[in-house]
Coordinates of C-alpha atoms in Angstrom, one line a residue:
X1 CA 36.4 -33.0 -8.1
X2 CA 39.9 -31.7 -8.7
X3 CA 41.9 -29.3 -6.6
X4 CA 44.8 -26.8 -7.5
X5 CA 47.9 -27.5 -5.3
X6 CA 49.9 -24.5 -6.0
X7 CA 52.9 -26.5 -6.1
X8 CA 52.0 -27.6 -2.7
X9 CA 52.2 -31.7 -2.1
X10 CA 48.7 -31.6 -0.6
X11 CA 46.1 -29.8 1.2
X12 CA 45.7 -29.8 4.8
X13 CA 42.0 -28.7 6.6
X14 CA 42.2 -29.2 10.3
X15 CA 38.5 -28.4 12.0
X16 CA 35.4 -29.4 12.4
X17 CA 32.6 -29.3 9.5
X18 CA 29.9 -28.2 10.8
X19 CA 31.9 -24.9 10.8
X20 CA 33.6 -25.4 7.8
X21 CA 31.7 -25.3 4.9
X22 CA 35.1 -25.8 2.8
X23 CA 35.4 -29.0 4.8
X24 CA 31.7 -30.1 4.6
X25 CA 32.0 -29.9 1.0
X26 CA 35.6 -32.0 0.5
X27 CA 34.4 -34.6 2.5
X28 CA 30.5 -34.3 2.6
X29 CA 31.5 -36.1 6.3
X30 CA 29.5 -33.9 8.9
X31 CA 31.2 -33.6 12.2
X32 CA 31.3 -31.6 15.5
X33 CA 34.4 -32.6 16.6
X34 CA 38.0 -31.2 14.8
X35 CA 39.5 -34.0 12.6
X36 CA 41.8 -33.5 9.9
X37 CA 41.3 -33.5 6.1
X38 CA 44.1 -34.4 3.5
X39 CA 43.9 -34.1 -0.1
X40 CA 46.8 -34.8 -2.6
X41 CA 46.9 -36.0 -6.1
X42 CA 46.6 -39.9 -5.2
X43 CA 43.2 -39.0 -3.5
X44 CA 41.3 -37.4 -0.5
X45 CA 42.1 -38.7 3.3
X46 CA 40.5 -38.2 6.7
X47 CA 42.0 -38.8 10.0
X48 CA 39.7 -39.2 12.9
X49 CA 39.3 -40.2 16.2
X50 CA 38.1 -44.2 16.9
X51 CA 34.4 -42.8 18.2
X52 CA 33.9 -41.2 14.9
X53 CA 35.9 -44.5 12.3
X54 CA 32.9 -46.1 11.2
X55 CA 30.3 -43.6 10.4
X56 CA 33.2 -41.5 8.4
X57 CA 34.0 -44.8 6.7
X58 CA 30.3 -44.7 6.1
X59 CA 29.7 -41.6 5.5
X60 CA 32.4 -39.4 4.3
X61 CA 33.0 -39.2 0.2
X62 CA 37.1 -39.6 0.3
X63 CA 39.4 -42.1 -0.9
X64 CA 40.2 -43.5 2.6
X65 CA 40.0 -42.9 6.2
X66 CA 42.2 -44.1 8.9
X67 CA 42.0 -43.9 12.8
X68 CA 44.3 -41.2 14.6
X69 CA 45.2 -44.3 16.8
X70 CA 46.9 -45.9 14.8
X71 CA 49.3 -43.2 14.6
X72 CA 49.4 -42.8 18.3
X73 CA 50.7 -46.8 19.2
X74 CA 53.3 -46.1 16.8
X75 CA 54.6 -43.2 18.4
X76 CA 53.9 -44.8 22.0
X77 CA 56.2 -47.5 20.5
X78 CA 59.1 -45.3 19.4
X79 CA 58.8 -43.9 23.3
X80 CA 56.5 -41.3 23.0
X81 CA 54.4 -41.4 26.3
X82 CA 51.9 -38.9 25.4
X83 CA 51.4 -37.8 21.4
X84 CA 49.1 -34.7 21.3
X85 CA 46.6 -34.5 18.2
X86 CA 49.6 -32.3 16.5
X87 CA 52.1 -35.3 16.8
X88 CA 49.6 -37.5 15.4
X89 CA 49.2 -34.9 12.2
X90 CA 52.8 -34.8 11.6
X91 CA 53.4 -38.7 11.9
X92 CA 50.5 -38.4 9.3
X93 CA 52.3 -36.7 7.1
X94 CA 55.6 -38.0 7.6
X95 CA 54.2 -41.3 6.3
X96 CA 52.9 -39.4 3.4
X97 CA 55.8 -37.5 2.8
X98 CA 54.6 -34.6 2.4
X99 CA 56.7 -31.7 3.5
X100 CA 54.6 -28.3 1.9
X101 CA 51.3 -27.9 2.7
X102 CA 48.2 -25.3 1.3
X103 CA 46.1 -24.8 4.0
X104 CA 43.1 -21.8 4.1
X105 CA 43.5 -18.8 5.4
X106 CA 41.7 -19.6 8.6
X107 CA 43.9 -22.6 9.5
X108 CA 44.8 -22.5 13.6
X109 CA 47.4 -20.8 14.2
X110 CA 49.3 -23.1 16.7
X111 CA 48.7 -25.9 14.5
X112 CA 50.2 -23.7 12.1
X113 CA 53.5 -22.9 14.7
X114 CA 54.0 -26.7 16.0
X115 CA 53.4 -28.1 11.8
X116 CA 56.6 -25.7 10.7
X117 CA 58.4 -26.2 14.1
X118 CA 58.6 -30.0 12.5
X119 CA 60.3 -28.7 9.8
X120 CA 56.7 -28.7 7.4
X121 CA 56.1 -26.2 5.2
X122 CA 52.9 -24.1 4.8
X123 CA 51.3 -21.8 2.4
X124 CA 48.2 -20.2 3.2
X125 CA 45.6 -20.5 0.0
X126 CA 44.0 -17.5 -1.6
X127 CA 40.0 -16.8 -0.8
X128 CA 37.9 -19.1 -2.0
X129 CA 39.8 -22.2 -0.8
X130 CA 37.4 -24.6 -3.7
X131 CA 35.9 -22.0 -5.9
X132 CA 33.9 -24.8 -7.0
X133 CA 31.6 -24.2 -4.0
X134 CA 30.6 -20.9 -6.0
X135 CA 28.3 -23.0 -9.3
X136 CA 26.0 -25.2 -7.7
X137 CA 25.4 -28.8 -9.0
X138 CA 21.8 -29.1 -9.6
X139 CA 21.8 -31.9 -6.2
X140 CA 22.7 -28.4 -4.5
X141 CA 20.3 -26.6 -5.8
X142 CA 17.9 -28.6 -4.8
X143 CA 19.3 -28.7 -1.2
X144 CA 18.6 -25.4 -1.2
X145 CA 15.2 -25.2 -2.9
X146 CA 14.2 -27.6 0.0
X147 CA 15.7 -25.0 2.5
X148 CA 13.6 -22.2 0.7
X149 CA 10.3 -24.1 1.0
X150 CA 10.7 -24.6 4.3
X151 CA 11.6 -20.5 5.1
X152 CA 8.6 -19.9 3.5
X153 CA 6.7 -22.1 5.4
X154 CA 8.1 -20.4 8.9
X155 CA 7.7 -16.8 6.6
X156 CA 3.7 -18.2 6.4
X157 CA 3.3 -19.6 10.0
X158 CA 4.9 -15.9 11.0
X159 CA 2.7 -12.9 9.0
X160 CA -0.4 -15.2 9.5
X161 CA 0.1 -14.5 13.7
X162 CA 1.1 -10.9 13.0
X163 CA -2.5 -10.9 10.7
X164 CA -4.3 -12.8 13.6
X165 CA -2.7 -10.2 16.1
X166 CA -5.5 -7.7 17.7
X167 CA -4.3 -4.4 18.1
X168 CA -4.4 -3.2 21.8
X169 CA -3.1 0.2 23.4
X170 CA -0.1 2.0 22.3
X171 CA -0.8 0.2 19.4
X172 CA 0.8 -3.2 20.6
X173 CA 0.1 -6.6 18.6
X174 CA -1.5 -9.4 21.0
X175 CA -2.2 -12.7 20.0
X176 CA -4.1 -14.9 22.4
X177 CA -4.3 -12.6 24.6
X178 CA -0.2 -12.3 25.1
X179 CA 1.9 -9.2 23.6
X180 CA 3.2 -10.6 20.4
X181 CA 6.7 -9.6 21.1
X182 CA 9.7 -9.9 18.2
X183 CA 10.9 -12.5 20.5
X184 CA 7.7 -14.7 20.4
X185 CA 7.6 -14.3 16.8
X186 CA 10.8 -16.0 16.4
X187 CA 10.2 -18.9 18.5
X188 CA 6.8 -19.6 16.4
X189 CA 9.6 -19.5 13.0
X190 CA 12.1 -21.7 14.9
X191 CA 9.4 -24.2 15.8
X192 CA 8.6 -24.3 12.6
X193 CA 11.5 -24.8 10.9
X194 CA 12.5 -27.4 13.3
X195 CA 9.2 -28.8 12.3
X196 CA 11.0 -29.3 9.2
X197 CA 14.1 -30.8 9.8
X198 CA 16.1 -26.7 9.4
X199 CA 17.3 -24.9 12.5
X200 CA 17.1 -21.1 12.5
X201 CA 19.8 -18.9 14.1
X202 CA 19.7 -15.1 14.7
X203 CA 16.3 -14.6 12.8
X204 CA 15.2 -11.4 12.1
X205 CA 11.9 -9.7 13.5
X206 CA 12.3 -6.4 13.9
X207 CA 9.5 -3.6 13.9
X208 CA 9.8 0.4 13.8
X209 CA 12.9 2.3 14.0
X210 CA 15.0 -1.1 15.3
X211 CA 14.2 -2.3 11.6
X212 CA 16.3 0.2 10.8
X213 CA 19.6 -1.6 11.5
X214 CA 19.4 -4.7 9.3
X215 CA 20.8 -7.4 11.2
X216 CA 18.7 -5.9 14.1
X217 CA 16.8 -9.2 15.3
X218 CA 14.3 -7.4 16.8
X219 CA 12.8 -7.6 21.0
X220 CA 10.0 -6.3 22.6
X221 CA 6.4 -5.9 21.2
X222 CA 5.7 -5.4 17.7
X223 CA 3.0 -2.5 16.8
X224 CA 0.3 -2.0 14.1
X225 CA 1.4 0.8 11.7
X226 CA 4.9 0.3 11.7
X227 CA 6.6 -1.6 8.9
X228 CA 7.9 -5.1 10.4
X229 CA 11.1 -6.6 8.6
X230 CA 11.3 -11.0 8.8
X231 CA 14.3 -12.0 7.5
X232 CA 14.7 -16.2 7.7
X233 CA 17.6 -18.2 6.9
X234 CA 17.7 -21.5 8.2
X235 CA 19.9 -24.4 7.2
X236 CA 18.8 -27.7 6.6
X237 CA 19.4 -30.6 9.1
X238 CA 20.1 -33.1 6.7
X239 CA 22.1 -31.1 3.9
X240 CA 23.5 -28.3 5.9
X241 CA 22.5 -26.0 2.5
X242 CA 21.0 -22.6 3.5
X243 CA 17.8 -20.7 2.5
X244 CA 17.0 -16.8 3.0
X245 CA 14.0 -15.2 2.5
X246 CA 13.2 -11.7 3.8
X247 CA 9.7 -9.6 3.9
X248 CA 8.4 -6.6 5.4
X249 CA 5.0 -6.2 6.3
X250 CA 2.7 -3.6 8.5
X251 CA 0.0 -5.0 10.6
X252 CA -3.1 -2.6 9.4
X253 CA -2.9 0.4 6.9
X254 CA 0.7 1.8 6.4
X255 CA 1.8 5.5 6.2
X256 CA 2.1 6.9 2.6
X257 CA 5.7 7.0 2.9
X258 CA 5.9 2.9 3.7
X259 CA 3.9 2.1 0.6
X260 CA 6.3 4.1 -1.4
X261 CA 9.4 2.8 -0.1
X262 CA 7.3 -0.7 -0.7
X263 CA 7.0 0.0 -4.1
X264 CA 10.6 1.3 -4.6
X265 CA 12.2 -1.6 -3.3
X266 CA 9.9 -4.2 -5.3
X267 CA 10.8 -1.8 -8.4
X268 CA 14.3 -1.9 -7.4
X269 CA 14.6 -6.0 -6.6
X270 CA 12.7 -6.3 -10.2
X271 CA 15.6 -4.2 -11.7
X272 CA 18.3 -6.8 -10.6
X273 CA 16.2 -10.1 -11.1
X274 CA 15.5 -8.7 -14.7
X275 CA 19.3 -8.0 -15.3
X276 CA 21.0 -10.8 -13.7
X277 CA 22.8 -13.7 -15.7
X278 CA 25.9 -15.0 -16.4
X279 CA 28.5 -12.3 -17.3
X280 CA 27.0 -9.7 -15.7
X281 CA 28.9 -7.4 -13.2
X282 CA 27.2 -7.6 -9.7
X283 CA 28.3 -4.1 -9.2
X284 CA 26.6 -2.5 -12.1
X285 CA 23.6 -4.1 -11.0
X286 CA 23.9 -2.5 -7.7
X287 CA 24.6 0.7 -8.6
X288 CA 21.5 0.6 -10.8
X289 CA 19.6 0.0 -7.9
X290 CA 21.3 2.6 -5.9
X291 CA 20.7 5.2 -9.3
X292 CA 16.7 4.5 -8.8
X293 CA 16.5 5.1 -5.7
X294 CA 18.1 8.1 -5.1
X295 CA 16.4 9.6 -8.2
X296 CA 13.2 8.4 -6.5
X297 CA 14.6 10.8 -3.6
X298 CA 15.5 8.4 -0.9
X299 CA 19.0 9.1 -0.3
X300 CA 21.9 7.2 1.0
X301 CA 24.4 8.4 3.7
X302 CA 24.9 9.0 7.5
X303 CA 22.9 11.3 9.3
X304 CA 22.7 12.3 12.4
X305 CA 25.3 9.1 14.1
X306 CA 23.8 6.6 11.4
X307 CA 23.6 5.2 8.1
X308 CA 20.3 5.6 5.9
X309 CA 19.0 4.9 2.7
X310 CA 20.3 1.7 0.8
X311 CA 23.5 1.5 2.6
X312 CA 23.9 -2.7 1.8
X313 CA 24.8 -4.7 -1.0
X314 CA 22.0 -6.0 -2.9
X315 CA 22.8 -9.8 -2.8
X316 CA 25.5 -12.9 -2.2
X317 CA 26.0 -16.0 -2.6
X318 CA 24.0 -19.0 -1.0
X319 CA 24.8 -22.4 0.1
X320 CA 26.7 -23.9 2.5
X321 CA 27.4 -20.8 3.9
X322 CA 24.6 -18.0 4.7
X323 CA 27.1 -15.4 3.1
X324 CA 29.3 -16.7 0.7
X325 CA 30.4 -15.7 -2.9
X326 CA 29.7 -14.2 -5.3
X327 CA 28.5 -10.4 -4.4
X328 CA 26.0 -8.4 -6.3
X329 CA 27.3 -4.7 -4.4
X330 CA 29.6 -2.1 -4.6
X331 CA 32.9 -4.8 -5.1
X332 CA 30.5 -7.0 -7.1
X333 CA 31.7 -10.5 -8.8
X334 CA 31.3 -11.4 -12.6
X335 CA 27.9 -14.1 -12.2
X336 CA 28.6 -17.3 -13.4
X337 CA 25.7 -20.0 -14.8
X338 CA 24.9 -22.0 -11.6
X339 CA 25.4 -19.6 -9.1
X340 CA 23.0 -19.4 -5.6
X341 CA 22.5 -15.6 -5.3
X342 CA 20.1 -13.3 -2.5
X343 CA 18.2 -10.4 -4.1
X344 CA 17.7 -8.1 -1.2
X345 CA 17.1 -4.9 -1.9
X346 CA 16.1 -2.3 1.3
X347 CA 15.7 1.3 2.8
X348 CA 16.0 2.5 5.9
X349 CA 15.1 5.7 7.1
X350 CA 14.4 5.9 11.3
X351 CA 11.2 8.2 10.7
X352 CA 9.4 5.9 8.5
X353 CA 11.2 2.2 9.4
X354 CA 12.9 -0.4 7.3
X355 CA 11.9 -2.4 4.0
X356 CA 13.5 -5.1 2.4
X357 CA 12.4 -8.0 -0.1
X358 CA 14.7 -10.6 -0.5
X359 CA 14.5 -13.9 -3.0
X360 CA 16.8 -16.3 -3.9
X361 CA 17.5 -17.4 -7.4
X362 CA 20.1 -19.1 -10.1
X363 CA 22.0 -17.9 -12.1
X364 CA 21.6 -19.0 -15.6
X365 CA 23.1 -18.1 -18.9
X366 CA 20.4 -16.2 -20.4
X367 CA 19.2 -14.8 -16.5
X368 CA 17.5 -16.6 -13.6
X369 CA 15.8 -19.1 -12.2
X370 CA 13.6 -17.3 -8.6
X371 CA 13.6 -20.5 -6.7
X372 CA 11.3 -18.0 -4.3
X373 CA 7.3 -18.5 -4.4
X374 CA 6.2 -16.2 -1.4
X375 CA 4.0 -13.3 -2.7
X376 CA 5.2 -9.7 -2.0
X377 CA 2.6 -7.6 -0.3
X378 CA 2.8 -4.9 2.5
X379 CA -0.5 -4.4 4.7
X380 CA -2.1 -7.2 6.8

């Protein structure tokens, strides 16, 4: 793995990579903790505290890793009674010498201040930091073929209870003789995922007009009749790779106008896996999608204090990151072979409720590969 340096002597990532998926990837060292990240053409460094020396030595894929402590006994020796983690970064790089540094756009700002107060220099890279994140090795796509099996498994556990569900007055789900609430339905995914070694974080399980919104997640009890959007994106324990998968389903028969914005949408997410492969502009595939739809009548724009219609992109990337390059929308990317893309199509009109279908595929030269298995139906 090779960076561009810009002319820089090296780059410099100071955080924690559990947050950082640029980090995660450089060092493949998974921390909570901040600890800094060096990379220059004789290699790739990490500095770190003494609780965390041996399991980076262990763990982390770099050239070498040394302990922040050694830098702070030096400095004690020169009379410095109390070196803060900046001082140790800049004895760092004095012993480097390195004196311009490319850091990402994100990197802290008074890190940033006390760095050039020591006479450093910084340049802040360009978006993305390692554009080699964006074509996945085929180790990362199964990281996050793992990821999708087990979404679908928590998508399973998830339209089976809204299935078992009885259907009491004002036509609220129970299960077990307890209101199956939005809320309850994403503890049964979480516990499932976890089941799995993946943690899920702001799933979606939103019914009727909240569906409507799209990163709604959905509270209070779920009704027959009303189309109910799951959207599940865990990351994987072990990997840190994401998966996202997204269904909609009504509990009972749905209204005419449900089945046909159904049947849209699949039409519509059919359009793009159909058209997508290496070289193709995401934005002309969304704008196809957006062209069906609207000559199908279901408009797009803002009525009455809110959007409607097909008002998102169609898909982005997948990985390390649950949104991450490229995009397949209105300021789509060029796809590349071996890009992670979402296909997620939706309308969403506050008479009728949401719908959205989303797989995940890969991008190959000649189209892609749906690493999604989960049938696409409406009514249970």
């Amino acid at each position: 793995m090779t960076i561009d340096l810009d002319g820089a002597d090296g780059l410099l990532i100071v955080g924690d990579s559990e947050r950082s998926a640029d980090l995660y990837y450089a060092t493949r060292f998974m921390a909570p903790d901040p600890f800094v990240f060096l990379w220059t053409t004789a290699g790739r460094t990490l500095m770190v505290g003494d609780l965390e020396l041996d399991r980076a030595r262990q763990q982390a894929q770099v050239d070498e890793v040394v302990a922040s402590s050694r830098y702070e006994a030096e400095l004690k020796e020169r009379g410095h009674t109390r070196p803060g983690q900046t001082d140790l970064l800049v004895a760092l790089l004095e012993d480097r010498g390195l004196a311009r540094l490319k850091v990402p756009p994100d990197f802290p700002l008074q890190t940033a201040d006390a760095l050039r107060a020591a006479g450093l220099q910084l340049q802040a890279a360009a978006a993305p930091l390692l554009p080699q994140r964006l074509n996945k090795t085929a180790v990362e796509v199964e990281a996050v073929r793992a990821a999708m099996a087990a979404s679908e498994e928590a998508m399973e556990a998830a339209i089976a209870a809204i299935a078992a569900a009885d259907v009491h007055e004002r036509e609220e789900l129970y299960l077990e003789g307890e209101v199956l609430t939005s809320e309850r339905l994403q503890r049964l995914i979480h516990v499932t995922l976890i089941e799995r070694d993946c943690v899920g974080r702001h799933t979606i399980a939103a019914g009727g007009r909240q569906a409507c919104d799209p990163h709604q997640q959905g509270h209070g009890p779920l009704r027959a009749g009303e189309t109910i959007i799951i959207d599940i994106f865990p990351r994987h324990s072990t990997t840190g790779y994401f998966g996202d998968i997204t269904r909609t389903v009504v509990k009972g028969e749905a209204t005419p106008t449900a089945k046909r914005m159904f049947d849209l949408v699949l039409e519509g997410q059919q359009l793009a896996l159909d058209t997508i492969a290496a070289g193709v502009d995401g934005s002309q595939i969304h704008a196809a999608i957006q062209s069906l739809f609207a000559q199908a009548g279901f408009l797009t724009g803002e009525r009455d204090g809110h959007m409607e219609g097909f008002f998102h992109s169609t898909g982005h990337g997948l990985g390390l990151e649950i949104h991450e390059g490229p995009r397949i929308g209105p300021r789509g990317d060029v796809l590349a072979s071996g890009q992670v893309v979402t296909v997620e199509p939706g309308l969403y009109y506050p008479e009728h409720g949401g719908m959205r279908i989303e797989d995940v595929v890969v991008v190959t030269d000649h189209g892609c590969d749906n690493l999604t298995n989960f049938s696409k139906y409406l009514e249970v």
